[in-house]
Tab-separated table of C-alpha atoms in Angstrom:
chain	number	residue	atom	x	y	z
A	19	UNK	CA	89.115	-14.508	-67.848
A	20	UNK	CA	89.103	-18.146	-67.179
A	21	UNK	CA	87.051	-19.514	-63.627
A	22	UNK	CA	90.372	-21.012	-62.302
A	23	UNK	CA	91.688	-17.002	-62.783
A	24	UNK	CA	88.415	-15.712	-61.605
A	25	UNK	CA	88.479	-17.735	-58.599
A	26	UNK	CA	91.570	-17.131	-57.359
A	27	UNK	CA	90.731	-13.245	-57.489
A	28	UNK	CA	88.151	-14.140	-55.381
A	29	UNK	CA	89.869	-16.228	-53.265
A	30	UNK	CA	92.528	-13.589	-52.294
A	31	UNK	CA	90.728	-10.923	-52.369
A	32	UNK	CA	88.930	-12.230	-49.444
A	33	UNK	CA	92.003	-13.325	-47.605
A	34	UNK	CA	93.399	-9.738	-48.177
A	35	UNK	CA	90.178	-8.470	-46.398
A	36	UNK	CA	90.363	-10.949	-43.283
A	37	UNK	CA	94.529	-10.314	-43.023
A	38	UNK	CA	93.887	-6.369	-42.684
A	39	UNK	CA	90.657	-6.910	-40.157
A	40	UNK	CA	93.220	-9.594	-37.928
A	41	UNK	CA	96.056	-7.107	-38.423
A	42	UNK	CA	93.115	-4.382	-37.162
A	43	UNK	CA	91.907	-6.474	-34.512
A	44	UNK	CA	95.171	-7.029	-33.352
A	45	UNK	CA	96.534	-3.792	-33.189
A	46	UNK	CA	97.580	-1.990	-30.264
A	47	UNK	CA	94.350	-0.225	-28.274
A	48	UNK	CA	94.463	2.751	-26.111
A	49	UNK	CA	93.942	2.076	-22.655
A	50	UNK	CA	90.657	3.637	-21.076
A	51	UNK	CA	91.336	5.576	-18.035
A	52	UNK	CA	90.164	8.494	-15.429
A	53	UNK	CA	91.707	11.934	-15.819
A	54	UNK	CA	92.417	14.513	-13.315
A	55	UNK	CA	93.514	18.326	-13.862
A	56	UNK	CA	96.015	19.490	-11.469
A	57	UNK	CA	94.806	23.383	-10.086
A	58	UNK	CA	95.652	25.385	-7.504
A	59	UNK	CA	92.907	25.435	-4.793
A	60	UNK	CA	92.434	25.639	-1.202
A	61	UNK	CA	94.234	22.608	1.177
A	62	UNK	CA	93.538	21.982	4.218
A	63	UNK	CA	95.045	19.268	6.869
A	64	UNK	CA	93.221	18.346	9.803
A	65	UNK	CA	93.419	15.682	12.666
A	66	UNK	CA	89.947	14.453	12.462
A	67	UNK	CA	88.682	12.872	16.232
A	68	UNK	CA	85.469	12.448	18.000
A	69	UNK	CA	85.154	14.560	21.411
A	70	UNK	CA	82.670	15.952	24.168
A	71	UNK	CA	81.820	19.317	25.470
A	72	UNK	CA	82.039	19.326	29.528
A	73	UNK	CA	81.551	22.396	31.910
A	74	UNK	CA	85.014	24.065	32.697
A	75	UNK	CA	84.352	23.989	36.335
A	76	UNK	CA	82.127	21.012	37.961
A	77	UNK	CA	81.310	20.829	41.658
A	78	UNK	CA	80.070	17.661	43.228
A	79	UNK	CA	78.026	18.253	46.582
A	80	UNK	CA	79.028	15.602	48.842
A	81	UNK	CA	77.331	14.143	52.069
A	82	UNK	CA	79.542	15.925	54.817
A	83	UNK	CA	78.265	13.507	57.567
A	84	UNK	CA	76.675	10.083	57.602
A	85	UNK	CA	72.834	10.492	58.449
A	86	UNK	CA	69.050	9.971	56.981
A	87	UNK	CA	69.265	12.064	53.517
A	88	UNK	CA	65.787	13.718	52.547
A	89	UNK	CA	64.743	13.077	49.045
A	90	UNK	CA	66.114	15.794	46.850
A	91	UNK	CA	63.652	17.837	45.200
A	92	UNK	CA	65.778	19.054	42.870
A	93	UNK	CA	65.824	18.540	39.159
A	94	UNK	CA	69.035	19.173	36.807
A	95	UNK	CA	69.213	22.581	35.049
A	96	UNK	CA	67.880	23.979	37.845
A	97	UNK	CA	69.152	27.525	38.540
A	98	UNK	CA	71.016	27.544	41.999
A	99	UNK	CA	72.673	30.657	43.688
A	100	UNK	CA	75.838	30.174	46.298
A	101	UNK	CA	75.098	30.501	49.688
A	102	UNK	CA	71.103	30.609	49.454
A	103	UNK	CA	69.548	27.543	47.690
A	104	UNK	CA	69.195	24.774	49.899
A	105	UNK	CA	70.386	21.490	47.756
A	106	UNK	CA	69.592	18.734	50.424
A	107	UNK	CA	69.122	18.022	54.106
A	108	UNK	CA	70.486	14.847	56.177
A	109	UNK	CA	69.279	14.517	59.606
A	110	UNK	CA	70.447	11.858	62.239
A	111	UNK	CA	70.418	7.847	61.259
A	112	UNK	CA	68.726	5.929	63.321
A	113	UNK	CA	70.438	3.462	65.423
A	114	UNK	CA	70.950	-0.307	63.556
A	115	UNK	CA	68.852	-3.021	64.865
A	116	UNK	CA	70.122	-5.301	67.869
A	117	UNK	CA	70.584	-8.861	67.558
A	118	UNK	CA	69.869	-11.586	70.614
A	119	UNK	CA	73.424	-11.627	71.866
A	120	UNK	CA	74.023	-7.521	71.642
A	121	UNK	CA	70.747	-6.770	73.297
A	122	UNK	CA	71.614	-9.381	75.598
A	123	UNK	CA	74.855	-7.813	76.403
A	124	UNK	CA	73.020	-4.555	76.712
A	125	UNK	CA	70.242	-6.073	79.041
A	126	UNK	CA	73.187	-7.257	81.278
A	127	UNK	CA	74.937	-3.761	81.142
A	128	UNK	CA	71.840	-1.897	82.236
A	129	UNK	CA	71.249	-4.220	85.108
A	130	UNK	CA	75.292	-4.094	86.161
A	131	UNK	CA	74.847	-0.474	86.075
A	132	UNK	CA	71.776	-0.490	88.077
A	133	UNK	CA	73.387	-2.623	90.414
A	134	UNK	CA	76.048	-0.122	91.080
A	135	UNK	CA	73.831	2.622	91.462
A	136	UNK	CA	71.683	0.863	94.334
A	137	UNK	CA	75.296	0.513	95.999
A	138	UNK	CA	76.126	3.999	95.304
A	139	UNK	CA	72.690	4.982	96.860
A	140	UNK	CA	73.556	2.835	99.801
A	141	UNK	CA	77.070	4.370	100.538
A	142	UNK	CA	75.181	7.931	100.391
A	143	UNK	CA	72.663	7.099	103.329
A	144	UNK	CA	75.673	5.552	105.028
A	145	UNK	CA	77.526	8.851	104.282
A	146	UNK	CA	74.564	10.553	105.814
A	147	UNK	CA	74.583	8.681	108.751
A	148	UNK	CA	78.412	9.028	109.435
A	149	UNK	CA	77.862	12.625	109.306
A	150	UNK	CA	74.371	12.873	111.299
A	151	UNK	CA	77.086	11.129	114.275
A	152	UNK	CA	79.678	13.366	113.385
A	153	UNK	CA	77.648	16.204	114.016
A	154	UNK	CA	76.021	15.142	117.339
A	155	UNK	CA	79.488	14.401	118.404
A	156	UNK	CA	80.694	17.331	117.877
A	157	UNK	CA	77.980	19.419	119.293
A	158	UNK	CA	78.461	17.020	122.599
A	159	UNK	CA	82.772	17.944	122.183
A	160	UNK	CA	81.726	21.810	122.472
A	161	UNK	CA	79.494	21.893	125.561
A	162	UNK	CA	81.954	19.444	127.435
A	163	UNK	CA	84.985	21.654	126.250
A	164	UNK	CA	83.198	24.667	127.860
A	165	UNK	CA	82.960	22.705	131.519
A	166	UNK	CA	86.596	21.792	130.870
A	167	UNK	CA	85.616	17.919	130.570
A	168	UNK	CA	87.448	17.087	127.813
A	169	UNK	CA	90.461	18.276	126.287
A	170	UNK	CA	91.424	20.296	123.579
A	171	UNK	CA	92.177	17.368	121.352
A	172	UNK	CA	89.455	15.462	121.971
A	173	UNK	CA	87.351	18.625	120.780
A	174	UNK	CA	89.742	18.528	117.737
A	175	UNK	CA	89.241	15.229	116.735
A	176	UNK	CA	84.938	15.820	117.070
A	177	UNK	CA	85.719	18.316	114.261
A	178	UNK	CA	87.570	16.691	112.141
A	179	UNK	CA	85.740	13.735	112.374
A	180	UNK	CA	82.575	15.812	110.850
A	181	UNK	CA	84.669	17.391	108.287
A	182	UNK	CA	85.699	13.975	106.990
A	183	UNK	CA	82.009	12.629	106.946
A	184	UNK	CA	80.816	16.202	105.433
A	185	UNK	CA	83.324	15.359	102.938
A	186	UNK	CA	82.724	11.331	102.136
A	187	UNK	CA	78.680	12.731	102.285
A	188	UNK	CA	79.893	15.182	98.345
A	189	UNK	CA	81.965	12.347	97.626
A	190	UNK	CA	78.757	9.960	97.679
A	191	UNK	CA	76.448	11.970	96.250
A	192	UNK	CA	79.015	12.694	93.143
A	193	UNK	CA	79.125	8.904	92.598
A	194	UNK	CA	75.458	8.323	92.848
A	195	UNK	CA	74.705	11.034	90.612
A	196	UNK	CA	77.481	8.899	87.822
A	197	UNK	CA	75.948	6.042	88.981
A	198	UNK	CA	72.413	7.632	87.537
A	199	UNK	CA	73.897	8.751	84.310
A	200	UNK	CA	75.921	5.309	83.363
A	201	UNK	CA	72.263	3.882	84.311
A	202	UNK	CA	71.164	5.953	81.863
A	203	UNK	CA	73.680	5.933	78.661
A	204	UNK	CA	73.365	1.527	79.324
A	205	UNK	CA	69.172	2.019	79.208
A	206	UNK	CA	69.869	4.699	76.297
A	207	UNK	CA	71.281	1.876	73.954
A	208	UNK	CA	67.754	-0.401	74.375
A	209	UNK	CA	65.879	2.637	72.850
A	210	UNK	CA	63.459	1.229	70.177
A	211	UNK	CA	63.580	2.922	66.611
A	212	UNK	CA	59.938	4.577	67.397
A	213	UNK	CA	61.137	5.654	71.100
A	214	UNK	CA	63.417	7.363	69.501
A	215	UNK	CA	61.430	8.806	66.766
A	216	UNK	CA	58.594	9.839	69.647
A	217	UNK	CA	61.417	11.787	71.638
A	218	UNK	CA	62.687	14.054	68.477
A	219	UNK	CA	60.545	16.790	68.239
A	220	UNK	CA	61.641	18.757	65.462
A	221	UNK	CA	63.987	17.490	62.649
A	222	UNK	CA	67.857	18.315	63.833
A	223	UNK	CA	68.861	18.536	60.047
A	224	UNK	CA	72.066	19.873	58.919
A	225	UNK	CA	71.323	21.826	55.130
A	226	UNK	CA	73.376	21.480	52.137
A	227	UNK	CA	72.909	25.122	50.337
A	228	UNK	CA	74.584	25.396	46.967
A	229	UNK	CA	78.489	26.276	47.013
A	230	UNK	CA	78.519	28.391	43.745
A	231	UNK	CA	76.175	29.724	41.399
A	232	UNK	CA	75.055	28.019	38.758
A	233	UNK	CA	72.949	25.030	36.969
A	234	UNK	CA	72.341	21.376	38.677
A	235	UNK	CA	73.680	19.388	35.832
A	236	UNK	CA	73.238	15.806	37.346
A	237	UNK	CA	71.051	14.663	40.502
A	238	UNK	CA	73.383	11.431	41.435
A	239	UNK	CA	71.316	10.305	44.249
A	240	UNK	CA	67.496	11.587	44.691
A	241	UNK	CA	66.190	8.779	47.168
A	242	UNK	CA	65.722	9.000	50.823
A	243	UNK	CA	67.920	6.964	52.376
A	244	UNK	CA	71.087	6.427	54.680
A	245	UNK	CA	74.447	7.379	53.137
A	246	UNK	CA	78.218	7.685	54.433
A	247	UNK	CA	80.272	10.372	54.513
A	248	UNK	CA	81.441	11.854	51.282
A	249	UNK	CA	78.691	10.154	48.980
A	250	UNK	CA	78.426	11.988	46.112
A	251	UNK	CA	74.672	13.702	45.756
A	252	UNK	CA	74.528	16.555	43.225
A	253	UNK	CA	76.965	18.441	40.643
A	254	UNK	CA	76.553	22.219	39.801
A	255	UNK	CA	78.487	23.929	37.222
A	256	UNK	CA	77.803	26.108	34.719
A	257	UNK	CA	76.830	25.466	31.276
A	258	UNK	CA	78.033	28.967	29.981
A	259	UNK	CA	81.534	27.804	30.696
A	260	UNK	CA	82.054	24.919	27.880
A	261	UNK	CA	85.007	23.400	26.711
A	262	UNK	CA	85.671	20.597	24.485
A	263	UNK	CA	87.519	17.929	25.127
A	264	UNK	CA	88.959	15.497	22.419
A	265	UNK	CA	90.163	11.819	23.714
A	266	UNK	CA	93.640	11.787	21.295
A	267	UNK	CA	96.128	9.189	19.283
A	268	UNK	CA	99.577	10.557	21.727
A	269	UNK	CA	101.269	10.236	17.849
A	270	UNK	CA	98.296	12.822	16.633
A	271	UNK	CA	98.709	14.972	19.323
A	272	UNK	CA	102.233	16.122	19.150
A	273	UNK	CA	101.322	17.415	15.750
A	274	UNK	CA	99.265	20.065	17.631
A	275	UNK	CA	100.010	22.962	19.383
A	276	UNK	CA	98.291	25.895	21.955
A	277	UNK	CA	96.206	28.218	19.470
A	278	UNK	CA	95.546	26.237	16.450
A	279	UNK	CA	92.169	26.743	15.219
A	280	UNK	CA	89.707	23.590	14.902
A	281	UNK	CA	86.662	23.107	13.317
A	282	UNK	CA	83.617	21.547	15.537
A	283	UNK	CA	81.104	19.775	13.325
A	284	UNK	CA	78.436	16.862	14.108
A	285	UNK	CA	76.920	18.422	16.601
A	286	UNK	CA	73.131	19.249	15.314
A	287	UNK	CA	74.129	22.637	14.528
A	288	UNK	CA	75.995	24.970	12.046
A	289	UNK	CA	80.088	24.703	11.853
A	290	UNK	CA	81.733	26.180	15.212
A	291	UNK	CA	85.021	27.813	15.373
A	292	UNK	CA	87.351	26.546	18.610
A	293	UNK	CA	91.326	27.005	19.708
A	294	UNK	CA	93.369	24.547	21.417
A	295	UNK	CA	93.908	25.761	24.915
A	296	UNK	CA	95.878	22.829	26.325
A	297	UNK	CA	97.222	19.299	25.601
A	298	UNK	CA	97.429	17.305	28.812
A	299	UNK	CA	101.003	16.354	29.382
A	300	UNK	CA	100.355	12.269	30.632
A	301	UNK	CA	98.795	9.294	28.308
A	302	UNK	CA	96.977	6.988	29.312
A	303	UNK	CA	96.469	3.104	28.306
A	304	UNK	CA	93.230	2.373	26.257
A	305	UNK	CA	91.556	-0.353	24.251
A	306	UNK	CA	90.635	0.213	21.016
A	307	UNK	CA	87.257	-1.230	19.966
A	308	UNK	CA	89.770	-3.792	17.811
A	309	UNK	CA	91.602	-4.874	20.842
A	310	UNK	CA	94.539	-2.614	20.565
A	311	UNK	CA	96.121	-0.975	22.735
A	312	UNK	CA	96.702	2.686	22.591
A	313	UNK	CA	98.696	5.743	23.789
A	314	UNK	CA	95.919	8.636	24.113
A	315	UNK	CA	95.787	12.226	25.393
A	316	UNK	CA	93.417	14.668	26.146
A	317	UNK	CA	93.547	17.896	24.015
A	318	UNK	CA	91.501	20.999	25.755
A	319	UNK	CA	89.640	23.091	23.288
A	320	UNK	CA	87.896	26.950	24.419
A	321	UNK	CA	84.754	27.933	21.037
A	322	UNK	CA	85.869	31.420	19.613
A	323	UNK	CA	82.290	31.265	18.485
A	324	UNK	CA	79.979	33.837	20.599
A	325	UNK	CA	78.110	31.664	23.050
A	326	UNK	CA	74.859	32.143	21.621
A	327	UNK	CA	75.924	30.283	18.862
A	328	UNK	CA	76.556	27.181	20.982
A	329	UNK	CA	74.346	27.915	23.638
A	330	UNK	CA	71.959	24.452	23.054
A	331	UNK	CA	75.377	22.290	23.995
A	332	UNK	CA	75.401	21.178	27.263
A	333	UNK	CA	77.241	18.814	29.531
A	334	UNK	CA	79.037	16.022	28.084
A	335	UNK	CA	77.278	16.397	24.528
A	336	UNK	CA	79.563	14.654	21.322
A	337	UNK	CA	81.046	16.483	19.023
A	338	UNK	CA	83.299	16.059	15.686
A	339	UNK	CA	86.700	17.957	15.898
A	340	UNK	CA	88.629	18.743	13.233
A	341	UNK	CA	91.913	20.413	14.569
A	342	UNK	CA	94.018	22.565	11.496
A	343	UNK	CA	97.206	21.636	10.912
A	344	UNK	CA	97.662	23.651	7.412
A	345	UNK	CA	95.395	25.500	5.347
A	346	UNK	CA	96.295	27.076	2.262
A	347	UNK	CA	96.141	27.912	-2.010
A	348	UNK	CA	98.078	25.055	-3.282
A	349	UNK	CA	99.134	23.492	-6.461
A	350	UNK	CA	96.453	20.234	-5.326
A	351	UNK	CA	95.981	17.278	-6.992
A	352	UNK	CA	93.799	14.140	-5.985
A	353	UNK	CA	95.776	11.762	-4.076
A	354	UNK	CA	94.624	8.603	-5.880
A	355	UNK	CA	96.824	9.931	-8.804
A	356	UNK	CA	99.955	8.865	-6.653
A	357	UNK	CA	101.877	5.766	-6.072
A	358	UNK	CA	105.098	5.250	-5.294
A	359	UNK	CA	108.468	4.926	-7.406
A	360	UNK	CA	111.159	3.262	-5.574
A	361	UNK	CA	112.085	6.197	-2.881
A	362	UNK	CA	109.901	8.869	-4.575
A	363	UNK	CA	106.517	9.665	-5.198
A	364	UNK	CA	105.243	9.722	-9.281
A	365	UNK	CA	102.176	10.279	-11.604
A	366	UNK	CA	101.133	9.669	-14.929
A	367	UNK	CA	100.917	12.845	-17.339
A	368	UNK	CA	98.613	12.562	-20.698
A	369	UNK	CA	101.097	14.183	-23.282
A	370	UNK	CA	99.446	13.774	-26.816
A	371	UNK	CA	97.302	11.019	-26.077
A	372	UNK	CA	100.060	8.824	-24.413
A	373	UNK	CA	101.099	8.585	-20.659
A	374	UNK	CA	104.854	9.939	-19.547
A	375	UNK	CA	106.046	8.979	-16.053
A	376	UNK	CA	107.103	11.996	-13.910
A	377	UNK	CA	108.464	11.773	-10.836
A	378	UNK	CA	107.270	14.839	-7.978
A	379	UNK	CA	107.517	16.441	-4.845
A	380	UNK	CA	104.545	16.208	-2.160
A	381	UNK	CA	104.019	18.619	0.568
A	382	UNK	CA	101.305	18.887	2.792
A	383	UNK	CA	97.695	16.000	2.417
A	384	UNK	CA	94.877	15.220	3.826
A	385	UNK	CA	92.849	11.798	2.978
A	386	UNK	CA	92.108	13.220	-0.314
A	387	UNK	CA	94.358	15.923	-2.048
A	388	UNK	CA	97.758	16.141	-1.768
A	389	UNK	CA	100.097	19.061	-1.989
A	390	UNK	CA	102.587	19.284	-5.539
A	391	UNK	CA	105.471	21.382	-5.191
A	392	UNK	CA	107.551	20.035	-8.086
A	393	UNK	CA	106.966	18.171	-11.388
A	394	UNK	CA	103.764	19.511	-12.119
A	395	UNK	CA	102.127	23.013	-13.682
A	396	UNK	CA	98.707	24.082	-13.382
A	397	UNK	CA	96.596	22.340	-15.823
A	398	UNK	CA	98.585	19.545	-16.495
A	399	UNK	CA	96.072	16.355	-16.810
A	400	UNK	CA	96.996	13.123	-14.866
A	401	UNK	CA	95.302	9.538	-14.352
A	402	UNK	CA	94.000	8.341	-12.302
A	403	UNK	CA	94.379	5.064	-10.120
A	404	UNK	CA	96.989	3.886	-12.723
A	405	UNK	CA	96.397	0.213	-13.192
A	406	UNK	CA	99.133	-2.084	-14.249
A	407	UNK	CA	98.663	-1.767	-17.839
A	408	UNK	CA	99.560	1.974	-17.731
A	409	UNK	CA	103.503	2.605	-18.265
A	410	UNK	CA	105.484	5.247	-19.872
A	411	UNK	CA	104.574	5.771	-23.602
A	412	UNK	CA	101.373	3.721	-23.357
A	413	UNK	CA	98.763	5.368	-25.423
A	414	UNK	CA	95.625	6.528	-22.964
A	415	UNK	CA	91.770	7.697	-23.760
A	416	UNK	CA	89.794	9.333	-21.331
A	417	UNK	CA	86.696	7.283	-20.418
């Protein structure tokens, strides 16, 4: 063979080898992706929201007067029994302190009603006087009467004349004596803080006793000091009674109805079993930590659980809530093997190593699995996530 013919063996030989490794390089590659088996298993739906356990029935103790509150002794959990503990005791304020101008005023009403009482005193021994005359007179009427000196009128008038002085004598010694007392009441209001303080001898205290049995779960105010009528100072309940209490989305709870079971989680302890008992009929406004405004109700939940299992909960402790809308054996598949085809929800099946696009019917989900009630058997093997790159007929490998 001649080098020109040896060469060009050579030659193509190696440009035969680099076509087929382009033409290799080039061809199409299966795309890598994650694989899910659809099974039946167990489903379950819940409306997942933080809430807090309270005492069914709280009673606040509340100052029934205004007065000088001892300090409460008191601490919460306490045991208290209706009727017989004694909570609290308030005994009479003492009087504010005068300024110049209302001790002034008061200096000027004791001295006015002093005044009038010397002038009451004076028409009493005027009074006196009248009727010391009126009684010599008429002693003088009845001896002349008897010597037929005067007449019978004149004697007449002698009486009555003393029974109008006996009379003006009661009606001076009534005024004197409120004379004295309105002395009195106007010197009363000039009473310094320690006179008063030296005249009580014993505490006139009114005591607050406990109005149910029970636990004190807060002390709101301890100090001694002054307080006003209907200051709140104690609440009692008991912590036997606990509910739960979940703070709502108004579009979550109309999903939920008296007697579903929940699930209460997050609280320290093992899972607890609850019911709903009661979704408040009124919303209220609230801001969301984002700003939002939003629509929320409170759902009222009783434990099923026996209470020693939740006997460490207490007053206004948090709790997760998980109420169950649906629980069930389903045909389940994850829910990141969904997306959506125009109207309708779809997946991609691996059939022999390429994907097929099959369209399905959803049911029931959660945040993770999703219900399949058409378009799928058990053990069927779908991606998931589906890129862009994955369409019908594209060949697939499992990574």
């Amino acid at each position: 063979m001649s080098v020109a013919k040896r060469r060009l063996v050579i030659w193509g030989s190696l440009l035969a080898v680099l076509a087929a490794a382009i033409a290799y390089a080039l061809r199409p590659q299966p795309v890598p992706v994650d694989l899910a088996t659809a099974a039946i298993g167990m489903l379950r739906v819940t409306i997942d929201e933080e809430g807090e356990t309270r005492v069914r029935d709280v009673y606040t103790l509340h100052a029934p007067l205004r007065g000088q509150l001892h300090r409460i002794t008191v601490d919460a959990g306490d045991v208290v029994e209706a009727g017989e503990t004694q909570l609290a005791q308030i005994e009479p304020a003492a009087p504010a302190f005068l300024d110049a101008r209302t001790e002034a005023e008061h200096q000027a009403a004791v001295e006015a009603a002093r005044a009038a009482y010397n002038l009451a005193e004076a028409e009493l021994n005027k009074a006196k006087a009248d009727l010391t005359f009126a009684e010599s007179d008429r002693a003088r009427a009845r001896q002349l009467i008897q010597r037929n000196t005067i007449s019978q009128r004149t004697l007449d008038d002698a009486e009555r004349a003393f029974s109008v002085a006996e009379a003006h004598l009661a009606t001076s010694e009534a005024a004197l004596n409120v004379r004295r007392h309105e002395l009195q009441q106007a010197q009363s209001r000039l009473l310094s803080r320690q006179e008063i303080s030296s005249r009580s001898e014993t505490c006139e205290c009114v005591p607050l006793t406990a109005p149910v049995d029970g636990v004190v779960l807060q002390v709101i105010r301890r100090s001694e000091g002054v307080v006003e009528a209907g200051t709140p100072l104690l609440e009692i309940g008991d912590p036997k009674n606990l509910e739960i209490v979940v703070n709502m989305l108004s579009e979550d709870a109309v999903k939920i109805k008296p007697g579903q079971d929940a699930i209460v989680t997050g609280w320290g302890g093992p899972d607890l079993q609850a019911t709903v008992r009661r979704i408040e009929p009124f919303a209220e406004t609230e801001i969301s930590a984002l700003g939002i405004e939003e629509q929320r109700v409170d759902v009222v939940l009783d434990f099923t659980d026996p209470p020693e299992s939740w006997s460490p909960l207490g007053h206004g402790y948090r709790v997760d809530v998980q109420v169950i809308l649906f629980e069930g054996d389903v045909l389940r598949l994850p829910l990141g093997a969904l997306f959506r085809q125009g109207e309708d929800w779809a997946v991609f099946v691996v059939e022999g190593q390429r994907a097929e696009l099959r369209p399905v019917e959803i049911g029931n989900r959660n945040s993770l699995s999703v219900e399949i009630r058409e378009g799928l058997q058990p053990g069927d093997r779908v991606i998931l996530y589906p890129s862009n790159r994955i369409e019908d007929g594209v060949a697939v490998v499992e990574r």
